[in-house]
mmCIF file of C-alpha atoms in Angstrom:
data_model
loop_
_atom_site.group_PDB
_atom_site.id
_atom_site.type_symbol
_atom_site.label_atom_id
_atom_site.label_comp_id
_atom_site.label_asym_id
_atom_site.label_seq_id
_atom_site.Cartn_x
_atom_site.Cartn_y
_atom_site.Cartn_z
ATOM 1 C CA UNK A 129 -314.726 231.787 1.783
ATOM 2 C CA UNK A 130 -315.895 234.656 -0.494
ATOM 3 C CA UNK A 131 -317.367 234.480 -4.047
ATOM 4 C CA UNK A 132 -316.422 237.801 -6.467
ATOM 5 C CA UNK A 133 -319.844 238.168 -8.362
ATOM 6 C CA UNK A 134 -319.084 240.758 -11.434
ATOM 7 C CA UNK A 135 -321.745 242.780 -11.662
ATOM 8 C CA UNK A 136 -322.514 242.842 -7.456
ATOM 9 C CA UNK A 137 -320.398 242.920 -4.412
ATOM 10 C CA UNK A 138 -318.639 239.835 -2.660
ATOM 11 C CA UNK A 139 -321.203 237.485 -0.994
ATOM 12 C CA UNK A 140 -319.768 235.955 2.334
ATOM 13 C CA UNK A 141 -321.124 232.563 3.638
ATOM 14 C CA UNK A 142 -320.347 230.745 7.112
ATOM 15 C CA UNK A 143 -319.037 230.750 10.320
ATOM 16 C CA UNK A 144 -315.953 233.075 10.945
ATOM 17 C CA UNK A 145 -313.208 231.091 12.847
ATOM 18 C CA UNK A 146 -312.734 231.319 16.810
ATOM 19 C CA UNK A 147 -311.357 234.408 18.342
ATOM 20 C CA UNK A 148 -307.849 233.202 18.574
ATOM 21 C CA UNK A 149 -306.367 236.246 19.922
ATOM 22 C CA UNK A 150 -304.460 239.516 18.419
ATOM 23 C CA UNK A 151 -306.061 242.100 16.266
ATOM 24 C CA UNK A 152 -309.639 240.969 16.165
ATOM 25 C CA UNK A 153 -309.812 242.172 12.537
ATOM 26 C CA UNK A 154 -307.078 240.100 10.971
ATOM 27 C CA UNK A 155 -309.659 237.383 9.350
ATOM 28 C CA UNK A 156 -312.577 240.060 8.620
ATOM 29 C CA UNK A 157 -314.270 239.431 5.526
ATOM 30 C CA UNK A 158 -314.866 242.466 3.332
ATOM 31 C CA UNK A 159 -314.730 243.844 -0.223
ATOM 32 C CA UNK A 160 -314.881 246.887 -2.159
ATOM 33 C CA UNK A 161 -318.525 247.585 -3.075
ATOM 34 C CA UNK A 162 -320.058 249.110 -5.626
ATOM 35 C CA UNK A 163 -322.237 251.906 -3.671
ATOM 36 C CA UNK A 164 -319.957 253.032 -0.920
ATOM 37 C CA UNK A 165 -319.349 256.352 -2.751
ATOM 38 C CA UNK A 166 -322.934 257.429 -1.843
ATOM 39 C CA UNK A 167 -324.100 259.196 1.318
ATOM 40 C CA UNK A 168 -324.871 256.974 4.181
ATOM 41 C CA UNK A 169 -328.299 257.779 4.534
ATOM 42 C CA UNK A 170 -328.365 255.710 8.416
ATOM 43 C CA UNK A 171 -325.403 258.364 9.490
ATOM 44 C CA UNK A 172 -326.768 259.415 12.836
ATOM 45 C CA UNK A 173 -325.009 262.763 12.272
ATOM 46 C CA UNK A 174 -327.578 263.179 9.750
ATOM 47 C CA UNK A 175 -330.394 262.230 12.350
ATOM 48 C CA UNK A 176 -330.865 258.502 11.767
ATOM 49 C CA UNK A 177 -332.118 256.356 14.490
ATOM 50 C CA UNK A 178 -333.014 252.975 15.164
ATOM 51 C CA UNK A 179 -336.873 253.671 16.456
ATOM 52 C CA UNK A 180 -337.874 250.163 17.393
ATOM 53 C CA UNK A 181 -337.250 246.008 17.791
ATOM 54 C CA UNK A 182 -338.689 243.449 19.159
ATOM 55 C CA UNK A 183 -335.687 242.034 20.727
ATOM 56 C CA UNK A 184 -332.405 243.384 22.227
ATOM 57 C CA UNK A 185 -331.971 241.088 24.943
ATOM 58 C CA UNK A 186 -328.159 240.906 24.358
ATOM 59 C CA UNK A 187 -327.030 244.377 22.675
ATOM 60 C CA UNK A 188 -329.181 247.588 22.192
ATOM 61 C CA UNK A 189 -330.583 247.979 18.598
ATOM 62 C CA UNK A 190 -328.621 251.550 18.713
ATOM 63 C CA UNK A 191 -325.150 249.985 17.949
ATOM 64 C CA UNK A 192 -326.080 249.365 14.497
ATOM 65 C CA UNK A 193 -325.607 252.983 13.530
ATOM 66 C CA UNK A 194 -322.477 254.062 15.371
ATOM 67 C CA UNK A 195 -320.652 255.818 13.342
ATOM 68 C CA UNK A 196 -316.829 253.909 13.101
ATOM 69 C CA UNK A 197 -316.518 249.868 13.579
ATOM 70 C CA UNK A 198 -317.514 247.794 15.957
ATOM 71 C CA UNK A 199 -315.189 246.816 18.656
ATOM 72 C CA UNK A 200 -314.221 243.619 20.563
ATOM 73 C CA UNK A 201 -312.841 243.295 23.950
ATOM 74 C CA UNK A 202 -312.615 239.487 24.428
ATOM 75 C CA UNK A 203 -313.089 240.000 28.329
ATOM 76 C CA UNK A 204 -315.812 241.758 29.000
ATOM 77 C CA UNK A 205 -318.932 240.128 30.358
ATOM 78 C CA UNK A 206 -322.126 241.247 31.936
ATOM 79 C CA UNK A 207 -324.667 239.438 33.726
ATOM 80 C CA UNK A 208 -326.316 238.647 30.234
ATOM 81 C CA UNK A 209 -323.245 237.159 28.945
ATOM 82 C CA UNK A 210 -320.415 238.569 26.208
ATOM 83 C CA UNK A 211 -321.136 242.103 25.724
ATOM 84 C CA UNK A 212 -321.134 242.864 21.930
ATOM 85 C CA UNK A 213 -320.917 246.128 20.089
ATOM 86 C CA UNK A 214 -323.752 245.599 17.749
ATOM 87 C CA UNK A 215 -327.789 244.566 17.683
ATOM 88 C CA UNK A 216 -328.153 240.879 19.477
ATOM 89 C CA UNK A 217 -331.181 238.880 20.261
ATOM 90 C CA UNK A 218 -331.929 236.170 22.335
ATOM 91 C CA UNK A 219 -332.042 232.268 20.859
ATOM 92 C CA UNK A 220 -334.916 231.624 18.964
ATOM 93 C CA UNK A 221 -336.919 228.048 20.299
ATOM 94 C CA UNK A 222 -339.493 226.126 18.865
ATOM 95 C CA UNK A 223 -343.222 225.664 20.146
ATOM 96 C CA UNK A 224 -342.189 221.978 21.891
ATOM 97 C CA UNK A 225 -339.323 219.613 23.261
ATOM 98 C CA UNK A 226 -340.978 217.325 20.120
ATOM 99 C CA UNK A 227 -339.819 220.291 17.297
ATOM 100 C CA UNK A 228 -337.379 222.588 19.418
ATOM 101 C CA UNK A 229 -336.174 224.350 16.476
ATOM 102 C CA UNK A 230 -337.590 227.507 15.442
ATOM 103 C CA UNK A 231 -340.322 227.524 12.205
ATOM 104 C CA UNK A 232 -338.915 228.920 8.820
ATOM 105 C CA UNK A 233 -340.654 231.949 9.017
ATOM 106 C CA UNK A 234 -339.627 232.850 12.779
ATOM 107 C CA UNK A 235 -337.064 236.000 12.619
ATOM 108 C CA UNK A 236 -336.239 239.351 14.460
ATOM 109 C CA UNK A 237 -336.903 242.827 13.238
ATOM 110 C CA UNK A 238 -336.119 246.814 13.477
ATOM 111 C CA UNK A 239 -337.064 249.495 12.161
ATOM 112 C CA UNK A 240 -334.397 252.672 11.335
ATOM 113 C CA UNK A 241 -335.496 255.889 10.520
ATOM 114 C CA UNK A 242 -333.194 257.258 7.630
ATOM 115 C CA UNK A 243 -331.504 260.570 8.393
ATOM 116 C CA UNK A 244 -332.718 262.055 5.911
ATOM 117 C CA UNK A 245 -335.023 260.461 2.536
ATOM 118 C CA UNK A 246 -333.822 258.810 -0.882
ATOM 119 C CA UNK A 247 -333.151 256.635 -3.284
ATOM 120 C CA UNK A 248 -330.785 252.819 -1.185
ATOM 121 C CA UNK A 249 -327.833 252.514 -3.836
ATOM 122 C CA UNK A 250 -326.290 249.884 -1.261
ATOM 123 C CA UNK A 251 -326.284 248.783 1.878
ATOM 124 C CA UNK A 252 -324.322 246.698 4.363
ATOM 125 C CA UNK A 253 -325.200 244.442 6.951
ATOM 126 C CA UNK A 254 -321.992 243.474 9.137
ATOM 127 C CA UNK A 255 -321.729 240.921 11.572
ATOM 128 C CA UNK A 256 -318.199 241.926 12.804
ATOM 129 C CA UNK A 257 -316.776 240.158 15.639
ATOM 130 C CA UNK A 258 -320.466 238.005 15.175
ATOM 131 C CA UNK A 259 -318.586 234.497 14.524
ATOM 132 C CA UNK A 260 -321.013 231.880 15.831
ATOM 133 C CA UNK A 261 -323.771 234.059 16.646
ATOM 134 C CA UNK A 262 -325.108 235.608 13.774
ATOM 135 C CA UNK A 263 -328.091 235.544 11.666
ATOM 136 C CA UNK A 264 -328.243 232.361 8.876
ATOM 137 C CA UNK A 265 -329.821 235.042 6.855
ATOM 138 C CA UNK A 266 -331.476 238.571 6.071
ATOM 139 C CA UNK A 267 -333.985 240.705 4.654
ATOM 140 C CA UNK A 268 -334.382 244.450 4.737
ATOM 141 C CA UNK A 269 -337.961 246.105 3.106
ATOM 142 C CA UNK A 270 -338.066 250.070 2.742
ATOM 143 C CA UNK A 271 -341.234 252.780 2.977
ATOM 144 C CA UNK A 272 -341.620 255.905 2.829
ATOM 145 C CA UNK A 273 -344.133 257.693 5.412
ATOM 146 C CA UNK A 274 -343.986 261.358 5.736
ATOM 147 C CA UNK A 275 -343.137 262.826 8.760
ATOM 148 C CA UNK A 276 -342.313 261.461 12.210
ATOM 149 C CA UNK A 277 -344.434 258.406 12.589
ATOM 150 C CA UNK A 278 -343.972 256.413 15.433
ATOM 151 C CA UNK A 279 -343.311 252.467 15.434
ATOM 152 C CA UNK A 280 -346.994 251.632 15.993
ATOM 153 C CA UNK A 281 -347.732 253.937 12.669
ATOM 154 C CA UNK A 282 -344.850 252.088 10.535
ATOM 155 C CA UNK A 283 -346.111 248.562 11.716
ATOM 156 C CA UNK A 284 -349.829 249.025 10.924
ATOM 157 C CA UNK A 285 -351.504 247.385 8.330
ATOM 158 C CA UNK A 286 -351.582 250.166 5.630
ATOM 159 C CA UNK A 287 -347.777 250.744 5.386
ATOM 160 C CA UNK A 288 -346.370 249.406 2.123
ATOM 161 C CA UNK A 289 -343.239 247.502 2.521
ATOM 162 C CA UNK A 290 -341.560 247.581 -0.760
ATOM 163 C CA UNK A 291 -338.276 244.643 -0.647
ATOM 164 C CA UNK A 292 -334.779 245.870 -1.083
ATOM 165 C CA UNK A 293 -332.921 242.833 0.018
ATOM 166 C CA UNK A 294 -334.418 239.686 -0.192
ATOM 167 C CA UNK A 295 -333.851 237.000 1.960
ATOM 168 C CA UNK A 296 -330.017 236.232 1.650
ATOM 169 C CA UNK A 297 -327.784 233.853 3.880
ATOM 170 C CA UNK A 298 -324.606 235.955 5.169
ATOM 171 C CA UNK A 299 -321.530 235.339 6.760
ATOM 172 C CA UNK A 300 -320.254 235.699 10.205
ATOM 173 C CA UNK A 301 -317.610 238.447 10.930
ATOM 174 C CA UNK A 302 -317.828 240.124 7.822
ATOM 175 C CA UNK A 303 -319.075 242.531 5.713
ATOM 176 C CA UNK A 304 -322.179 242.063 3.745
ATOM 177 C CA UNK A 305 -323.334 244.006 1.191
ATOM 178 C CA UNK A 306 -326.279 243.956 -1.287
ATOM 179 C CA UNK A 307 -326.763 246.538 -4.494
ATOM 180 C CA UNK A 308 -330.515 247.811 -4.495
ATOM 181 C CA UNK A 309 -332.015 247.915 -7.777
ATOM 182 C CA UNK A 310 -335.711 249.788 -6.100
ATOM 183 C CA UNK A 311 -335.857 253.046 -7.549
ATOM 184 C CA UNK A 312 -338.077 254.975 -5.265
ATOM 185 C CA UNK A 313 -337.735 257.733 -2.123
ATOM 186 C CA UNK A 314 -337.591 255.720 1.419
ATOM 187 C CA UNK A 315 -337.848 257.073 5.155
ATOM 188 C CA UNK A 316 -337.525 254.135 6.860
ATOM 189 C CA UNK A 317 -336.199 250.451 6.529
ATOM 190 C CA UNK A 318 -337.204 247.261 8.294
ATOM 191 C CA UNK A 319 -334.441 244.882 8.595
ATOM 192 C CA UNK A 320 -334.833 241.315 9.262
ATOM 193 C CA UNK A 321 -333.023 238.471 10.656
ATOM 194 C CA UNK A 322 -333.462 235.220 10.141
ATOM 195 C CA UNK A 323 -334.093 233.660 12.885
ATOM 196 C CA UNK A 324 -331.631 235.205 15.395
ATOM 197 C CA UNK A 325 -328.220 236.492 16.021
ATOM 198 C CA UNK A 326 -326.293 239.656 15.871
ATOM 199 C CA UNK A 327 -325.440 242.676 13.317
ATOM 200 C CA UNK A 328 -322.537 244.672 14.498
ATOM 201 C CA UNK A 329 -323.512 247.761 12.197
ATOM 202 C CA UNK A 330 -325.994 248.740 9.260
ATOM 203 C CA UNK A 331 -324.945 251.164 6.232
ATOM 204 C CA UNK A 332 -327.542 252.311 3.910
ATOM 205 C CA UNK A 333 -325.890 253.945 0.809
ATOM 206 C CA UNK A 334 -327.883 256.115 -0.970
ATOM 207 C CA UNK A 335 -328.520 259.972 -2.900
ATOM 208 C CA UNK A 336 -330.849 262.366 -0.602
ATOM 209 C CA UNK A 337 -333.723 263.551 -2.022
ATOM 210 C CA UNK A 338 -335.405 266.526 0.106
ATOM 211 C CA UNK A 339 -338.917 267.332 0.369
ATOM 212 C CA UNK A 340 -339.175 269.980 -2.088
ATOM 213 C CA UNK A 341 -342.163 271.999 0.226
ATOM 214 C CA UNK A 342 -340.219 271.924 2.669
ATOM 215 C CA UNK A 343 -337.246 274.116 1.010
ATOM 216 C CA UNK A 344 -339.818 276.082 -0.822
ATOM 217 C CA UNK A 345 -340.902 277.215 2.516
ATOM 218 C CA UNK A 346 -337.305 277.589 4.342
ATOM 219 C CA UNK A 347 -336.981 279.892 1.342
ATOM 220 C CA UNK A 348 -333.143 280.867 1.817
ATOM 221 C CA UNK A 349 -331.354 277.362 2.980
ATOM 222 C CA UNK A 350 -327.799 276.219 2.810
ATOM 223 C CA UNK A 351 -328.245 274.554 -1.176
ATOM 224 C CA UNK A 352 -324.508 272.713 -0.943
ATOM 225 C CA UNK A 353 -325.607 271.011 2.685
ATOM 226 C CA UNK A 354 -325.709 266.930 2.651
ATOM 227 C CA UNK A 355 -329.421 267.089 4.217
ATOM 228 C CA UNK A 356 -331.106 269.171 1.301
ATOM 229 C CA UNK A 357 -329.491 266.684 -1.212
ATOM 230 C CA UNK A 358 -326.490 268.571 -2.131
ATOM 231 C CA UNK A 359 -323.414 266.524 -2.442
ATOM 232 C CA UNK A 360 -319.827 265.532 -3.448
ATOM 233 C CA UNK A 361 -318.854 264.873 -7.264
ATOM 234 C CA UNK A 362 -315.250 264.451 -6.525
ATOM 235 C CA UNK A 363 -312.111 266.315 -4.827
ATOM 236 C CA UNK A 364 -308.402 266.217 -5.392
ATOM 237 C CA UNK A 365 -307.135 264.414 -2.569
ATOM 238 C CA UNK A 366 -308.763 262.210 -0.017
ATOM 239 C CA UNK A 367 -305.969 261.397 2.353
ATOM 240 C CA UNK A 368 -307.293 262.199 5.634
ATOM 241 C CA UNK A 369 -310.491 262.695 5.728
ATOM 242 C CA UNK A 370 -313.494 262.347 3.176
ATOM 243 C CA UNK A 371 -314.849 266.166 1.162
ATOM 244 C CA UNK A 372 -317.891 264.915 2.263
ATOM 245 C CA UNK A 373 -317.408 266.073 5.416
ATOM 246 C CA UNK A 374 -317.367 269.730 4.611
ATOM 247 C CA UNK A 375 -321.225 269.296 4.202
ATOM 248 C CA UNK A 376 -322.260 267.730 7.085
ATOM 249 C CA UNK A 377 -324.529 268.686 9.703
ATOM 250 C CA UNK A 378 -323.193 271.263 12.670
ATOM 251 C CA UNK A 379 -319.814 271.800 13.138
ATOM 252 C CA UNK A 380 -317.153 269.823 13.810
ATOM 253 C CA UNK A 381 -316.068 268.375 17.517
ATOM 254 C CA UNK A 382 -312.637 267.217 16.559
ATOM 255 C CA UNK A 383 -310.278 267.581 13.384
ATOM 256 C CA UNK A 384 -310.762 264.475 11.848
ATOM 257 C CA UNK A 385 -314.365 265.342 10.807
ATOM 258 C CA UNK A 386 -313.257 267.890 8.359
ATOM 259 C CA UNK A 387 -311.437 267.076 5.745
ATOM 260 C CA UNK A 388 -307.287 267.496 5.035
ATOM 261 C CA UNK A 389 -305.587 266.823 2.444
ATOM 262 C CA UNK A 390 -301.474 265.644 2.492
ATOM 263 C CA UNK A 391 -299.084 267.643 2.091
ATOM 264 C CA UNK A 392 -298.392 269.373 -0.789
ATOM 265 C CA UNK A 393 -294.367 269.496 -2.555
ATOM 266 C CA UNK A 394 -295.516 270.948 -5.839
ATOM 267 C CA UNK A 395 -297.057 273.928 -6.861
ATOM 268 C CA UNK A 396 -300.509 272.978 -6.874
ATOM 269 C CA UNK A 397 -303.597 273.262 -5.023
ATOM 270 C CA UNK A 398 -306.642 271.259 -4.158
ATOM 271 C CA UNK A 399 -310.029 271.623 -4.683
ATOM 272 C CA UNK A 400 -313.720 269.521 -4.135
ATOM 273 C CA UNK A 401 -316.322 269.986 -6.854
ATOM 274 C CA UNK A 402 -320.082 269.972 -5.269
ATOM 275 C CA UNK A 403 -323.353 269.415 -7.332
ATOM 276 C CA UNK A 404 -326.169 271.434 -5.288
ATOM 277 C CA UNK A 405 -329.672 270.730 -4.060
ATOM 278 C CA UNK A 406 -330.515 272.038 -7.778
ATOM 279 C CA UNK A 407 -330.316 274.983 -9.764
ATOM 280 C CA UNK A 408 -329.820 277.466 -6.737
ATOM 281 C CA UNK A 409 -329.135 281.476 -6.457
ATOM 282 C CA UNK A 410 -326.408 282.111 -3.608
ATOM 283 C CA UNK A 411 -325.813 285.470 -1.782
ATOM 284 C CA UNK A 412 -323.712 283.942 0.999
ATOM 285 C CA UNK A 413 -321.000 281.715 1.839
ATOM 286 C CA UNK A 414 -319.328 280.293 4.991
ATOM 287 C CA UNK A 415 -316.338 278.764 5.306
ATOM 288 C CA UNK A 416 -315.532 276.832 8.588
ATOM 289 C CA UNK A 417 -311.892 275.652 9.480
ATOM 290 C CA UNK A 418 -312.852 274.947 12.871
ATOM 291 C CA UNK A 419 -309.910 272.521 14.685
ATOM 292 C CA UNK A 420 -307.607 273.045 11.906
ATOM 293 C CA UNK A 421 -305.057 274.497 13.580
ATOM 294 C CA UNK A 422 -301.647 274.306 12.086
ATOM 295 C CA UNK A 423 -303.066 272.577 8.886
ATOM 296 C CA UNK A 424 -305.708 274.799 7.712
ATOM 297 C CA UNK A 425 -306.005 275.858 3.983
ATOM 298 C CA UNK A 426 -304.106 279.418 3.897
ATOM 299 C CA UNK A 427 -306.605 281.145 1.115
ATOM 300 C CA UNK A 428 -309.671 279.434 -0.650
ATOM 301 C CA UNK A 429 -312.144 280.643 -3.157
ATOM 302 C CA UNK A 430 -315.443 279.808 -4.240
ATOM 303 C CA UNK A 431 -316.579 279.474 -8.198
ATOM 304 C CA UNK A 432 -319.852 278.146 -9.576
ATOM 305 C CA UNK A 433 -320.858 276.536 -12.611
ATOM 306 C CA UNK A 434 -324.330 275.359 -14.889
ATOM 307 C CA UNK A 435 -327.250 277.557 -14.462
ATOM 308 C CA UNK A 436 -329.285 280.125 -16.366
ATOM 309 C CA UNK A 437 -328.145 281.247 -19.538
ATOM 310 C CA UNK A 438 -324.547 279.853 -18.835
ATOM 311 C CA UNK A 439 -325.913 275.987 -19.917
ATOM 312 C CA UNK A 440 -325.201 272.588 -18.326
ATOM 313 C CA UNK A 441 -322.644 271.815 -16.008
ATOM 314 C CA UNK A 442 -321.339 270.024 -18.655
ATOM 315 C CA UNK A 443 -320.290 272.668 -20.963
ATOM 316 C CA UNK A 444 -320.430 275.895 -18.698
ATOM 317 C CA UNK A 445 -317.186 277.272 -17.527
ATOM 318 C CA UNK A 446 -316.809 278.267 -13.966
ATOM 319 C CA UNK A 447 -317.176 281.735 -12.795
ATOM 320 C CA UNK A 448 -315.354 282.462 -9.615
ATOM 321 C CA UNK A 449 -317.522 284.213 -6.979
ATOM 322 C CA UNK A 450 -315.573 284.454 -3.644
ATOM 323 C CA UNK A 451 -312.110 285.454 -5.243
ATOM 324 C CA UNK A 452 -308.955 283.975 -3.639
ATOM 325 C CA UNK A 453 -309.244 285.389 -0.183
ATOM 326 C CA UNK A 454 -306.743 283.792 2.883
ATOM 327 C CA UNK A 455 -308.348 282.385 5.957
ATOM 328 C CA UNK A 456 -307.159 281.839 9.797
ATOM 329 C CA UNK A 457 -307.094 278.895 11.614
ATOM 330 C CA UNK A 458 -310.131 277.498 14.133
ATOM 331 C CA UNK A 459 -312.034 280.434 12.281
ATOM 332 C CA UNK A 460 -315.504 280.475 10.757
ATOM 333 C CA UNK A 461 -315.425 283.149 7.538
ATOM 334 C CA UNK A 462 -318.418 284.633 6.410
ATOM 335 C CA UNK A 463 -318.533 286.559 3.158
ATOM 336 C CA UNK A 464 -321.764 288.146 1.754
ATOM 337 C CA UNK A 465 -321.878 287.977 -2.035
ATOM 338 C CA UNK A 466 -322.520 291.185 -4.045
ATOM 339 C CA UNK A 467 -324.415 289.649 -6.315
ATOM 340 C CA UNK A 468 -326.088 286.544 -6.392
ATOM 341 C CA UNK A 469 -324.483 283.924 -8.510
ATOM 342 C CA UNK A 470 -327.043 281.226 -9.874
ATOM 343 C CA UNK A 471 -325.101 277.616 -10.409
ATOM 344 C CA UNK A 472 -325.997 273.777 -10.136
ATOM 345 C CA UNK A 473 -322.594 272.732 -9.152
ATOM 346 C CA UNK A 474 -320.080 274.535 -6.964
ATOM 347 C CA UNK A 475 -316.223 274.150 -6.208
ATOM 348 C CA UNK A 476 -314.319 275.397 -3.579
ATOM 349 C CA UNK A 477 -310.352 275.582 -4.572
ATOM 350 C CA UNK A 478 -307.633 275.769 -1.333
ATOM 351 C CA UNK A 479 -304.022 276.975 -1.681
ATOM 352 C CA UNK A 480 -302.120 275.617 -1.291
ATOM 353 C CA UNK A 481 -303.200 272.226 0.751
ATOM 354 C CA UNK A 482 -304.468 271.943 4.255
ATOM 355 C CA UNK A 483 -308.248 271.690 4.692
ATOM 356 C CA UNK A 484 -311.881 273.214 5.500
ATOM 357 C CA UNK A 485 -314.167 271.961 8.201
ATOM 358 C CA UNK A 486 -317.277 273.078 6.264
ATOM 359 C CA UNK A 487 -319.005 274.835 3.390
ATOM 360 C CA UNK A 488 -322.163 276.128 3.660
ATOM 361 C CA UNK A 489 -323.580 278.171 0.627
ATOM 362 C CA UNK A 490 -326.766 280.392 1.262
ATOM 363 C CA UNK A 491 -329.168 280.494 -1.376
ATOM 364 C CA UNK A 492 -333.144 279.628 -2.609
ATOM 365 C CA UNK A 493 -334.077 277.545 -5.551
ATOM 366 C CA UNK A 494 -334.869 279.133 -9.042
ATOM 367 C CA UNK A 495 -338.123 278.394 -10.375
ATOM 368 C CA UNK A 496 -336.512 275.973 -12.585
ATOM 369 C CA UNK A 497 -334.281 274.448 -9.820
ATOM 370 C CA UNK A 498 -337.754 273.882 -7.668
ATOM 371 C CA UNK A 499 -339.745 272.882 -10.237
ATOM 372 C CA UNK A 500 -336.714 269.884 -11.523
ATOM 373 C CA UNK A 501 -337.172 269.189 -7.679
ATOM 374 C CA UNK A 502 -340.629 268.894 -7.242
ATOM 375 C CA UNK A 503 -340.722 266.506 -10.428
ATOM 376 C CA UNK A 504 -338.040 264.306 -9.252
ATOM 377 C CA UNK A 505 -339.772 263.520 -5.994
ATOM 378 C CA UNK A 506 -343.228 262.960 -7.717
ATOM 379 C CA UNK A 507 -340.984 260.383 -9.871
ATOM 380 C CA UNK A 508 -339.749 258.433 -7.081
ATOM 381 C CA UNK A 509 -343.446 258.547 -4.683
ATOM 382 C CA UNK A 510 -342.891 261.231 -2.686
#
C-alpha cells in the first residue's frame, strides 16, 4: 500500500508479495519524488564508493551504487543462498535461546563516500526485488571530512554525524525516498539498517558544491563540468537520454550516455541551458559527439549569459560565442575562443536535432565568481 504525503514523497510500508513469476517489476512500488532533478551525488561515474560495512555476508556493499536497477534472476543460487543484486546482511540474533530476537538498537551500517561534496536534496533507499528480506527500517547521518579519510578516520569518536533521515520503517520491493531538509556540505553518509536485510540501490540527490581552493589552484578548469558544481537548468527535449550527461566525467563508452534528442519534423532546433561553477571567464570549448554516429547534431553553437557589466542571468541577453559551426560524427571539436567571454550560465543550441556526448568549457573564476564561491562553502561548513 502507498500513502501520497503532499508536501514529501510516497512512503511505502510492508512486505512486497511473492515472486510469482514474469517481469519482476510488475508490483514495484515507486513514485515521482520531489528531488530526482538533482545530481546524484553517489553516481560512481562521479567517483562515489561504498568504503566500508560491517556486514555483507549475502551481497557486496558495492551493489548499492550501480548505476541502472537492480536485477533478479529467480534461479540463481550460490553456496550462501539467493544471490541478490544489492547490499545483504546476515540475520540478526539475540544474546540467548531465552530473548532470541535482536535488541532495538541492534542494526547494520556503511559508509559511502559521495562523488563529489554538497548539499542531500533527496535520497532513495530501494529494496527492489527485497520482498521478505529487507530492513523494518532506516537511518542515514551525513559528515563532511576533508579529504580521503579512511573508514577508521570516519568512525572515530570526533566525527560529527549530523541526521538526514531519521529512523523510518520502509517497504519491501520498492522505492523509498526521503526529502532532506539539512542544509550543509557532506562527503560522506552512513546509512543504517534496522536490524537487517537488504537495499538493492542508494541515490543521494543533491547540488555539488566544490572546494573553492581547490579550483583556485587548478586555475584554468572545465567551469560547465558536473564535478566543479556546474550543472543543468533545463533543455528542450529529454527523449533519450538526460543533458546531464553532456557534463559528466570522461567520455562516453556507448551512445546512450550522451544525450539525443527525437527527431525533429519542424523547423526547430534544440538546445540545454547550463548554470556554471560561478561567474567564470572561458577561452575554450570542446564539443564531444563521440558514438553518435548517424544521429549526431549537424552544427551547434555556444552563447553565454549573466556576468560583468552585462547583469544577472535574469535580465542579461545571451551573447553567442562559438557561432553556428557544423560538426562530424564520433568527433571531438575543439575551438579556441578569441576572446574570453565572462558568463554564469551557458547554452549550447544544436540544429537541427541529434545530440552531443559532452561539453566542456575552459575557463578560471573571476574574482567575484571565487569570492561568491568561497562564501557559499563557508555558509554550508566547509
Amino acid at each position: 500500500m502507498t500513502a501520497q504525503h503532499p508536501t514529501g514523497p510516497a512512503r511505502f510500508t510492508g512486505d512486497a508479495p511473492p515472486y510469482a513469476g514474469g517481469d519482476p517489476y510488475a508490483d514495484y512500488r515507486t513514485a515521482d519524488f520531489p528531488f530526482i532533478h538533482h545530481v546524484d551525488l553517489a553516481d560512481r561515474r562521479l567517483g562515489a564508493a561504498v568504503v566500508a560495512a560491517n556486514d555483507e555476508f549475502f551481497a557486496p556493499r558495492e551493489n548499492l551504487l550501480v548505476p541502472g536497477r537492480a536485477e533478479f534472476d529467480p534461479e540463481h543460487f550460490g553456496h550462501k543462498g539467493k544471490v541478490m543484486d544489492g547490499w545483504e546482511t546476515r540475520r540478526r540474533r539475540g544474546a540467548s535461546a531465552g530473548h532470541p530476537w535482536p535488541t532495538a538498537d541492534d542494526h547494520d551500517w556503511a559508509l559511502v563516500r559521495l562523488g563529489a561534496p554538497g548539499v542531500v536534496r533527496g535520497i532513495v533507499v530501494d529494496t527492489a526485488h527485497f520482498r521478505g528480506n529487507y530492513p523494518q527500517a532506516v537511518s542515514i547521518e551525513g559528515t563532511a571530512v576533508p579529504g580521503t579519510p579512511s573508514p577508521e578516520d570516519l568512525l572515530a569518536d570526533d566525527v560529527k554525524w549530523t541526521t538526514l533521515v531519521p529512523r523510518t520503517p520502509v517497504g519491501g520491493h520498492a522505492a523509498n525516498g526521503f526529502v532532506v531538509a539539512a542544509e550543509q556540505l557532506v562527503t560522506h553518509l552512513r546509512v543504517n539498517q534496522h536490524p537487517d536485510g537488504g537495499i538493492a540501490r542508494l541515490r543521494v540527490y543533491g547540488d555539488v558544491v566544490p572546494d573553492p581552493e581547490w579550483l583556485r589552484v587548478l586555475g584554468t578548469f572545465d567551469v560547465v563540468a558536473l564535478e566543479h558544481g556546474g550543472r543543468v537548468e533545463d533543455a528542450s527535449d529529454l527523449f533519450y537520454s538526460p543533458a546531464t550527461n553532456t557534463i559528466r566525467p570522461g567520455r562516453p563508452r556507448t551512445m546512450d550516455e550522451g544525450w539525443e534528442t527525437r527527431r525533429r519534423r519542424d523547423r526547430g532546433h534544440d538546445w540545454i541551458r547550463y548554470r556554471l561553477a560561478a561567474e567564470a571567464r572561458i577561452r575554450a570549448i570542446e564539443i564531444d559527439t563521440a558514438y553518435l554516429k548517424g544521429n549526431a547534431a549537424g552544427w551547434a553553437s555556444v552563447s553565454v549569459s549573466g556576468g560583468g557589466a552585462a547583469g544577472s542571468a535574469e535580465d542579461a541577453e545571451w551573447r553567442e560565442i562559438l557561432p553556428r559551426t557544423p560538426l562530424q560524427p564520433d568527433s571531438n571539436h575543439r575551438f579556441v575562443l578569441p576572446a574570453e567571454a565572462v558568463g554564469t550560465h551557458a547554452r549550447v543550441d544544436i540544429h537541427p536535432d541529434g545530440g552531443i556526448s559532452r561539453l566542456r568549457l575552459y575557463g578560471s573564476l573571476t574574482e567575484e565568481g571565487a569570492a561568491a564561491l568561497r562564501a557559499r562553502h563557508q555558509e554550508l561548513g566547509g
